[in-house]
Structure formats: C-alpha cells, structure tokens
CSV table of C-alpha atoms in Angstrom, one decimal:
chain,number,residue,atom,x,y,z
A,1,UNK,CA,-101.8,-88.1,11.1
A,2,UNK,CA,-101.5,-84.5,12.0
A,3,UNK,CA,-103.2,-83.0,15.0
A,4,UNK,CA,-105.6,-80.9,12.9
A,5,UNK,CA,-106.6,-84.0,10.9
A,6,UNK,CA,-107.1,-86.0,14.1
A,7,UNK,CA,-109.3,-83.1,15.5
A,8,UNK,CA,-111.3,-83.0,12.4
A,9,UNK,CA,-111.9,-86.8,12.5
A,10,UNK,CA,-113.0,-86.6,16.1
A,11,UNK,CA,-115.4,-83.8,15.3
A,12,UNK,CA,-116.8,-85.8,12.4
A,13,UNK,CA,-117.4,-88.9,14.6
A,14,UNK,CA,-119.5,-86.9,17.0
A,15,UNK,CA,-123.1,-87.7,16.1
A,16,UNK,CA,-122.0,-89.0,12.7
A,17,UNK,CA,-121.3,-85.5,11.4
A,18,UNK,CA,-120.2,-85.1,7.8
A,19,UNK,CA,-117.7,-82.4,6.7
A,20,UNK,CA,-120.6,-80.4,5.2
A,21,UNK,CA,-122.6,-80.4,8.5
A,22,UNK,CA,-119.6,-79.4,10.5
A,23,UNK,CA,-118.8,-76.6,8.1
A,24,UNK,CA,-122.4,-75.4,8.3
A,25,UNK,CA,-122.4,-75.4,12.1
A,26,UNK,CA,-119.1,-73.5,12.2
A,27,UNK,CA,-120.5,-71.0,9.7
A,28,UNK,CA,-123.6,-70.5,11.8
A,29,UNK,CA,-121.5,-70.0,14.9
A,30,UNK,CA,-119.4,-67.3,13.2
A,31,UNK,CA,-122.6,-65.6,12.0
A,32,UNK,CA,-124.0,-65.7,15.5
A,33,UNK,CA,-120.7,-64.3,16.9
A,34,UNK,CA,-120.9,-61.4,14.4
A,35,UNK,CA,-124.6,-60.8,15.4
A,36,UNK,CA,-123.7,-60.8,19.1
A,37,UNK,CA,-120.9,-58.3,18.4
A,38,UNK,CA,-123.4,-55.7,17.5
A,39,UNK,CA,-124.1,-56.3,13.8
A,40,UNK,CA,-127.8,-56.1,13.4
A,41,UNK,CA,-130.0,-57.4,10.6
A,42,UNK,CA,-131.4,-54.4,8.6
A,43,UNK,CA,-134.6,-54.5,6.6
A,44,UNK,CA,-134.0,-51.0,5.2
A,45,UNK,CA,-133.3,-52.6,1.8
A,46,UNK,CA,-137.0,-53.5,1.6
A,47,UNK,CA,-137.8,-49.8,1.5
A,48,UNK,CA,-135.2,-48.5,-0.9
A,49,UNK,CA,-134.2,-51.4,-3.1
A,50,UNK,CA,-135.0,-50.5,-6.7
A,51,UNK,CA,-135.4,-54.2,-7.5
A,52,UNK,CA,-138.5,-54.4,-5.4
A,53,UNK,CA,-142.1,-53.4,-5.8
A,54,UNK,CA,-143.0,-50.9,-3.0
A,55,UNK,CA,-143.1,-53.1,0.1
A,56,UNK,CA,-146.5,-52.1,1.3
A,57,UNK,CA,-148.0,-53.0,-2.1
A,58,UNK,CA,-146.0,-56.2,-2.3
A,59,UNK,CA,-147.1,-57.2,1.3
A,60,UNK,CA,-150.7,-56.6,0.6
A,61,UNK,CA,-150.9,-58.4,-2.8
A,62,UNK,CA,-147.8,-60.4,-3.6
A,63,UNK,CA,-149.3,-62.3,-6.6
A,64,UNK,CA,-151.0,-59.3,-8.2
A,65,UNK,CA,-148.0,-57.1,-7.6
A,66,UNK,CA,-145.6,-59.6,-9.3
A,67,UNK,CA,-148.0,-60.2,-12.2
A,68,UNK,CA,-147.9,-56.5,-13.0
A,69,UNK,CA,-144.1,-56.3,-12.6
A,70,UNK,CA,-142.0,-55.6,-15.6
A,71,UNK,CA,-138.9,-53.8,-14.4
A,72,UNK,CA,-137.3,-56.9,-12.9
A,73,UNK,CA,-137.6,-60.7,-13.2
A,74,UNK,CA,-140.4,-62.0,-10.9
A,75,UNK,CA,-139.0,-64.6,-8.5
A,76,UNK,CA,-137.2,-62.4,-6.0
A,77,UNK,CA,-140.2,-60.0,-5.7
A,78,UNK,CA,-142.5,-63.1,-5.4
A,79,UNK,CA,-140.3,-64.5,-2.6
A,80,UNK,CA,-140.2,-61.2,-0.7
A,81,UNK,CA,-143.9,-60.7,-1.1
A,82,UNK,CA,-144.9,-64.2,0.1
A,83,UNK,CA,-142.5,-63.9,3.1
A,84,UNK,CA,-143.8,-60.5,4.2
A,85,UNK,CA,-147.4,-61.5,3.5
A,86,UNK,CA,-147.5,-64.9,5.1
A,87,UNK,CA,-144.8,-65.0,7.9
A,88,UNK,CA,-146.2,-64.9,11.4
A,89,UNK,CA,-143.1,-63.2,12.7
A,90,UNK,CA,-141.4,-59.9,11.9
A,91,UNK,CA,-139.7,-59.2,8.6
A,92,UNK,CA,-136.3,-59.0,10.3
A,93,UNK,CA,-136.7,-62.5,11.9
A,94,UNK,CA,-138.2,-64.0,8.7
A,95,UNK,CA,-135.5,-62.9,6.4
A,96,UNK,CA,-132.7,-63.6,8.9
A,97,UNK,CA,-133.8,-67.2,9.1
A,98,UNK,CA,-134.1,-67.3,5.3
A,99,UNK,CA,-130.6,-66.0,4.9
A,100,UNK,CA,-129.2,-68.5,7.4
A,101,UNK,CA,-130.8,-71.4,5.6
A,102,UNK,CA,-129.6,-70.2,2.2
A,103,UNK,CA,-126.1,-69.6,3.6
A,104,UNK,CA,-126.1,-73.1,5.0
A,105,UNK,CA,-127.0,-74.6,1.7
A,106,UNK,CA,-124.3,-72.6,0.0
A,107,UNK,CA,-121.6,-73.8,2.5
A,108,UNK,CA,-122.7,-77.4,2.2
A,109,UNK,CA,-122.8,-77.3,-1.6
A,110,UNK,CA,-119.3,-75.9,-1.8
A,111,UNK,CA,-118.0,-78.6,0.6
A,112,UNK,CA,-119.5,-81.3,-1.5
A,113,UNK,CA,-118.2,-79.8,-4.8
A,114,UNK,CA,-114.7,-79.7,-3.4
A,115,UNK,CA,-114.9,-83.3,-2.2
A,116,UNK,CA,-116.1,-84.5,-5.6
A,117,UNK,CA,-113.2,-82.9,-7.3
A,118,UNK,CA,-110.7,-84.5,-5.0
A,119,UNK,CA,-110.3,-82.3,-1.9
A,120,UNK,CA,-109.9,-84.1,1.4
A,121,UNK,CA,-112.5,-83.5,4.1
A,122,UNK,CA,-110.4,-81.0,6.1
A,123,UNK,CA,-109.5,-79.0,3.0
A,124,UNK,CA,-113.1,-79.0,1.6
A,125,UNK,CA,-114.5,-77.7,4.9
A,126,UNK,CA,-111.8,-75.2,5.4
A,127,UNK,CA,-111.9,-73.8,1.9
A,128,UNK,CA,-115.7,-73.6,2.0
A,129,UNK,CA,-115.5,-71.6,5.2
A,130,UNK,CA,-112.8,-69.2,3.9
A,131,UNK,CA,-115.0,-68.6,0.8
A,132,UNK,CA,-118.2,-67.9,2.8
A,133,UNK,CA,-116.8,-66.1,5.9
A,134,UNK,CA,-115.2,-63.2,4.1
A,135,UNK,CA,-116.9,-59.8,4.6
A,136,UNK,CA,-118.3,-59.6,1.1
A,137,UNK,CA,-120.4,-62.7,1.8
A,138,UNK,CA,-121.2,-62.0,5.4
A,139,UNK,CA,-122.5,-58.6,4.8
A,140,UNK,CA,-125.3,-60.1,2.6
A,141,UNK,CA,-126.3,-62.4,5.5
A,142,UNK,CA,-127.6,-59.3,7.3
A,143,UNK,CA,-129.5,-57.7,4.4
A,144,UNK,CA,-132.6,-59.2,2.7
A,145,UNK,CA,-131.3,-59.0,-0.9
A,146,UNK,CA,-130.8,-61.6,-3.5
A,147,UNK,CA,-127.0,-61.8,-3.6
A,148,UNK,CA,-126.7,-64.8,-1.3
A,149,UNK,CA,-129.6,-66.6,-2.9
A,150,UNK,CA,-128.2,-66.2,-6.4
A,151,UNK,CA,-124.8,-67.4,-5.2
A,152,UNK,CA,-126.4,-70.5,-3.7
A,153,UNK,CA,-128.4,-71.3,-6.9
A,154,UNK,CA,-125.2,-71.0,-9.0
A,155,UNK,CA,-123.3,-73.2,-6.6
A,156,UNK,CA,-126.1,-75.8,-6.8
A,157,UNK,CA,-125.9,-75.7,-10.6
A,158,UNK,CA,-122.2,-76.4,-10.4
A,159,UNK,CA,-122.8,-79.2,-7.9
A,160,UNK,CA,-125.3,-81.1,-10.1
A,161,UNK,CA,-122.8,-80.9,-13.0
A,162,UNK,CA,-119.9,-82.1,-10.9
A,163,UNK,CA,-121.9,-85.0,-9.6
A,164,UNK,CA,-122.6,-86.2,-13.1
A,165,UNK,CA,-119.0,-86.0,-14.0
A,166,UNK,CA,-118.1,-87.9,-10.9
A,167,UNK,CA,-120.6,-90.6,-11.9
A,168,UNK,CA,-123.0,-90.1,-9.1
A,169,UNK,CA,-126.2,-89.2,-10.9
A,170,UNK,CA,-128.3,-90.0,-14.0
A,171,UNK,CA,-127.5,-87.6,-16.8
A,172,UNK,CA,-131.2,-87.3,-17.9
A,173,UNK,CA,-132.4,-86.2,-14.4
A,174,UNK,CA,-129.4,-83.9,-13.9
A,175,UNK,CA,-129.9,-82.1,-17.2
A,176,UNK,CA,-133.5,-81.3,-16.3
A,177,UNK,CA,-132.5,-80.3,-12.8
A,178,UNK,CA,-129.8,-78.0,-14.2
A,179,UNK,CA,-132.4,-76.5,-16.5
A,180,UNK,CA,-134.7,-75.8,-13.5
A,181,UNK,CA,-131.9,-74.2,-11.4
A,182,UNK,CA,-130.6,-72.1,-14.3
A,183,UNK,CA,-134.1,-70.9,-15.2
A,184,UNK,CA,-134.6,-69.9,-11.5
A,185,UNK,CA,-131.4,-67.9,-11.7
A,186,UNK,CA,-132.5,-66.1,-14.8
A,187,UNK,CA,-135.9,-65.3,-13.3
A,188,UNK,CA,-134.3,-63.9,-10.2
A,189,UNK,CA,-131.5,-61.6,-11.3
A,190,UNK,CA,-131.3,-59.6,-14.5
A,191,UNK,CA,-127.6,-60.0,-15.1
A,192,UNK,CA,-128.3,-63.6,-16.1
A,193,UNK,CA,-129.8,-62.9,-19.5
A,194,UNK,CA,-131.9,-65.5,-21.4
A,195,UNK,CA,-128.9,-65.9,-23.7
A,196,UNK,CA,-126.9,-67.1,-20.7
A,197,UNK,CA,-129.7,-69.5,-19.9
A,198,UNK,CA,-129.7,-70.9,-23.4
A,199,UNK,CA,-125.9,-71.3,-23.4
A,200,UNK,CA,-125.9,-73.2,-20.1
A,201,UNK,CA,-128.6,-75.7,-21.0
A,202,UNK,CA,-127.5,-76.0,-24.6
A,203,UNK,CA,-123.8,-76.6,-23.8
A,204,UNK,CA,-124.7,-79.1,-21.1
A,205,UNK,CA,-127.0,-81.0,-23.5
A,206,UNK,CA,-124.2,-81.0,-26.2
A,207,UNK,CA,-121.5,-82.1,-23.7
A,208,UNK,CA,-123.7,-85.0,-22.5
A,209,UNK,CA,-124.8,-86.0,-26.0
A,210,UNK,CA,-125.0,-89.8,-26.4
A,211,UNK,CA,-125.5,-90.1,-22.7
A,212,UNK,CA,-128.9,-88.4,-22.5
A,213,UNK,CA,-132.2,-89.3,-24.1
A,214,UNK,CA,-133.9,-87.0,-26.6
A,215,UNK,CA,-136.9,-86.8,-24.4
A,216,UNK,CA,-134.9,-85.4,-21.5
A,217,UNK,CA,-133.3,-82.8,-23.8
A,218,UNK,CA,-136.7,-81.7,-25.0
A,219,UNK,CA,-138.0,-81.4,-21.4
A,220,UNK,CA,-134.9,-79.5,-20.3
A,221,UNK,CA,-135.4,-77.1,-23.3
A,222,UNK,CA,-139.1,-76.6,-22.6
A,223,UNK,CA,-138.6,-75.5,-19.0
A,224,UNK,CA,-136.9,-72.1,-19.8
A,225,UNK,CA,-139.0,-71.7,-23.0
A,226,UNK,CA,-142.3,-72.0,-21.1
A,227,UNK,CA,-141.3,-70.1,-18.0
A,228,UNK,CA,-138.9,-67.4,-19.3
A,229,UNK,CA,-140.5,-67.2,-22.7
A,230,UNK,CA,-144.0,-67.1,-21.2
A,231,UNK,CA,-143.0,-64.2,-18.9
A,232,UNK,CA,-141.6,-62.3,-21.8
A,233,UNK,CA,-144.7,-62.8,-23.8
A,234,UNK,CA,-146.8,-61.6,-20.8
A,235,UNK,CA,-144.7,-58.4,-20.7
A,236,UNK,CA,-145.1,-57.9,-24.4
A,237,UNK,CA,-148.9,-58.2,-24.1
A,238,UNK,CA,-149.2,-56.0,-21.0
A,239,UNK,CA,-146.4,-53.5,-21.5
A,240,UNK,CA,-145.2,-53.7,-25.1
A,241,UNK,CA,-141.8,-55.0,-24.0
A,242,UNK,CA,-140.8,-58.6,-24.8
A,243,UNK,CA,-138.1,-58.7,-22.1
A,244,UNK,CA,-137.5,-59.9,-18.5
A,245,UNK,CA,-136.7,-56.3,-17.4
A,246,UNK,CA,-137.3,-52.8,-18.6
A,247,UNK,CA,-134.8,-50.9,-16.5
A,248,UNK,CA,-131.7,-51.1,-18.7
A,249,UNK,CA,-131.7,-47.3,-19.0
A,250,UNK,CA,-132.0,-46.8,-15.3
A,251,UNK,CA,-129.2,-49.2,-14.6
A,252,UNK,CA,-126.9,-47.4,-17.1
A,253,UNK,CA,-127.8,-44.1,-15.6
A,254,UNK,CA,-127.2,-45.3,-12.1
A,255,UNK,CA,-123.7,-46.6,-13.0
A,256,UNK,CA,-122.6,-43.4,-14.9
A,257,UNK,CA,-124.5,-40.2,-13.9
A,258,UNK,CA,-123.5,-40.2,-10.2
A,259,UNK,CA,-119.8,-40.1,-11.1
A,260,UNK,CA,-120.2,-36.9,-13.2
A,261,UNK,CA,-118.9,-33.7,-11.5
A,262,UNK,CA,-121.8,-31.5,-10.3
A,263,UNK,CA,-120.9,-28.6,-12.7
A,264,UNK,CA,-120.7,-30.9,-15.7
A,265,UNK,CA,-124.0,-32.6,-14.8
A,266,UNK,CA,-125.7,-29.2,-14.5
A,267,UNK,CA,-124.2,-28.0,-17.8
A,268,UNK,CA,-125.4,-31.2,-19.6
A,269,UNK,CA,-128.9,-30.8,-18.1
A,270,UNK,CA,-129.1,-27.2,-19.2
A,271,UNK,CA,-128.1,-28.3,-22.7
A,272,UNK,CA,-130.9,-30.9,-22.6
A,273,UNK,CA,-128.4,-33.7,-22.8
A,274,UNK,CA,-129.6,-35.1,-19.5
A,275,UNK,CA,-133.2,-35.3,-18.2
A,276,UNK,CA,-134.3,-34.0,-14.9
A,277,UNK,CA,-134.1,-37.5,-13.5
A,278,UNK,CA,-130.3,-37.2,-13.5
A,279,UNK,CA,-130.5,-34.2,-11.2
A,280,UNK,CA,-132.4,-35.8,-8.3
A,281,UNK,CA,-132.7,-39.0,-6.3
A,282,UNK,CA,-129.7,-41.4,-6.3
A,283,UNK,CA,-128.1,-39.5,-9.1
A,284,UNK,CA,-127.6,-36.4,-7.0
A,285,UNK,CA,-124.9,-35.9,-4.4
A,286,UNK,CA,-123.7,-39.4,-4.1
A,287,UNK,CA,-120.3,-39.5,-2.6
A,288,UNK,CA,-117.7,-41.9,-4.1
A,289,UNK,CA,-114.8,-43.6,-2.5
A,290,UNK,CA,-111.8,-45.2,-3.9
A,291,UNK,CA,-111.3,-48.9,-3.0
A,292,UNK,CA,-108.1,-50.8,-3.0
A,293,UNK,CA,-108.9,-52.2,-6.4
A,294,UNK,CA,-109.1,-48.6,-7.7
A,295,UNK,CA,-112.8,-49.1,-8.6
A,296,UNK,CA,-115.2,-46.3,-8.0
A,297,UNK,CA,-118.3,-47.2,-6.0
A,298,UNK,CA,-121.3,-45.1,-4.9
A,299,UNK,CA,-121.9,-44.8,-1.2
A,300,UNK,CA,-124.8,-46.8,0.0
A,301,UNK,CA,-125.8,-44.1,2.5
A,302,UNK,CA,-127.3,-42.0,-0.2
A,303,UNK,CA,-129.5,-44.8,-1.4
A,304,UNK,CA,-131.2,-45.0,2.1
A,305,UNK,CA,-132.8,-41.6,1.7
A,306,UNK,CA,-135.5,-43.0,-0.5
A,307,UNK,CA,-138.5,-40.9,0.8
A,308,UNK,CA,-136.6,-37.6,0.4
A,309,UNK,CA,-135.5,-38.6,-3.1
A,310,UNK,CA,-138.9,-39.8,-4.1
A,311,UNK,CA,-140.6,-36.5,-3.1
A,312,UNK,CA,-137.9,-34.4,-4.8
A,313,UNK,CA,-138.3,-36.5,-8.0
A,314,UNK,CA,-142.0,-36.1,-8.0
A,315,UNK,CA,-141.9,-32.4,-7.5
A,316,UNK,CA,-139.4,-31.9,-10.3
A,317,UNK,CA,-141.0,-34.2,-12.8
A,318,UNK,CA,-144.6,-33.5,-11.9
A,319,UNK,CA,-145.4,-37.2,-12.1
A,320,UNK,CA,-149.0,-38.1,-13.0
A,321,UNK,CA,-150.1,-41.6,-11.9
C-alpha cells in the first residue's frame, strides 16, 4: 500500500470518517483559508442581479413578490426572500452559511457518484476536490447567486440515477425523486427549459420501463405538470405570458448589444434599429476582455453600478409606473 493510501485510510478511521466527509472537511478548510486570505463575501449581487426582485421589496414581502414575478422562475427569488426576511443574522452571514452547506452537499454527492461508478476512495475524494476547488466554483461560494445551488441539484439528479443503476435504490422512488429534483432545477434557472424537464423525466421512465410501476410514472409526470404547468398558467392569467420567464429579449440584448462598437450602436439607434434601452444601463460602456479560450465576456464591474444605470434609464425612457 502506498503512503498516500495509508494516510487516507488513517484519516478515514479517525471518528469513522467516510471519504465524502473527509472531502467536505478539506473543502471547508480550503474555503476558510481563502476567506482568511482576504476574500470577502459580497452581497452586492442582491442589489444588481437582474434575476432578483428588488431586494427591499423581496425582503418585505417574499411571498407576494414571488407571486407577482414573471421575468424569472420563482424558486431562487423565493429562497432569497425567505432568507432575507426570516434570518436573525445579517445577509452576508446567512448566505455564506447557505453556500457552505450547498457546497458541502455538492462535494459529498460527487464523491458518492465516483465511488458508485468504480473509483476508489482516494481517487473519489481527490477528483471531487479538484472539481470543486477550482476558481470558477470557488468564486460562487462568496456570491449569493444560484450557480452553486443549481450545480448541486444537477449533481443530486445524477446521483439518484447512478444509485439505481448500481442497484441501491427502488426504481419507483428514484423516478419520483428525480422528477422532484429536475422540477426544482427548472423552477430555479431559466436555461433549464420545460422541454429539458420533459426529456429528463421521460427518458428516465422509458429507460426503466418494466422495472417501474405505472402509478409511479404517473406521479413522476404529474409533479412537473402541476408545479411548472401551474406556474405557467398563473403567468398566462396574470400577465398574458404562458412561460416561466419573460426576459428572453433582455437576455439576447445583454449578450449582443454590449459588444457593438459605440459608433455602430449610435448609428443603429439613430436609424431606429435599436431602442433607447440599448444606449444606457449595462448595454452602455461595458468593457470586454479576451479570455484564454478566445471568448468575449462583459466586465462585471459595469453591472455593479445599478443605481446610476437605473436613474439614467428612467430619465431617458420616461418610465411611468
């Protein structure tokens, strides 16, 4: 046995620790080290994130705010609203603890998936830590956004599937659990369209045909139909849009307009090819940088000037509430 394997076995024996628990503790220690090195937890996102209802409104009336929401699926706004409304500690502490818990579940789930597909304990823990300690993941630990949460939910969905394939769970229960997790994802982030949800549940039911009862298939199908379909019907009745989100146009503009040269944007605006919205806010003056993958990305610094952008937008468009 190699020295690293012996060390890992010794650590596991301390307190009966499992590979998942050890990996979680190591992950927490690294996050703590990053925190102590000067990386603070920022709640600025709560003020400028376009996915969120204005935080003052959300804090004061989380249920009413989410009920009248149509630009985004409801669950992330509901979570933020309930945390800011009900937590006895500051927003920074509340969301930092929440992100640490979500991150721990993510790490433990990856370890378990790797073990079920044949990785040894050392490799499962090591690969899980490599996957979750890169900067793209760690940066989301210090921001109250939904990236880490959605990653955790998707990993849990994979875990329940792998456990069935490994013979560790009842197919009927897992199909319903998979439907619940996938529905939660679709009600949290817009990129996971209802078509994706139908495909996940439908393909799982078809793959496990003959091993799952019809009653379980019906229940698994009803979960997204009632929750997602019900929310879309609510939006149709209240806003005339049978959809989970109504900001497709904004997302397209946010991805394209900031990259236009200033003179071209002005010329298109003067020719009435672009609205005044394209001339202000996050569409105006966003610097771009070239990454190693040659992808153009807008600078986040511009997004933080939300109050300045909001006032400029209101003055230009003469918004009437």
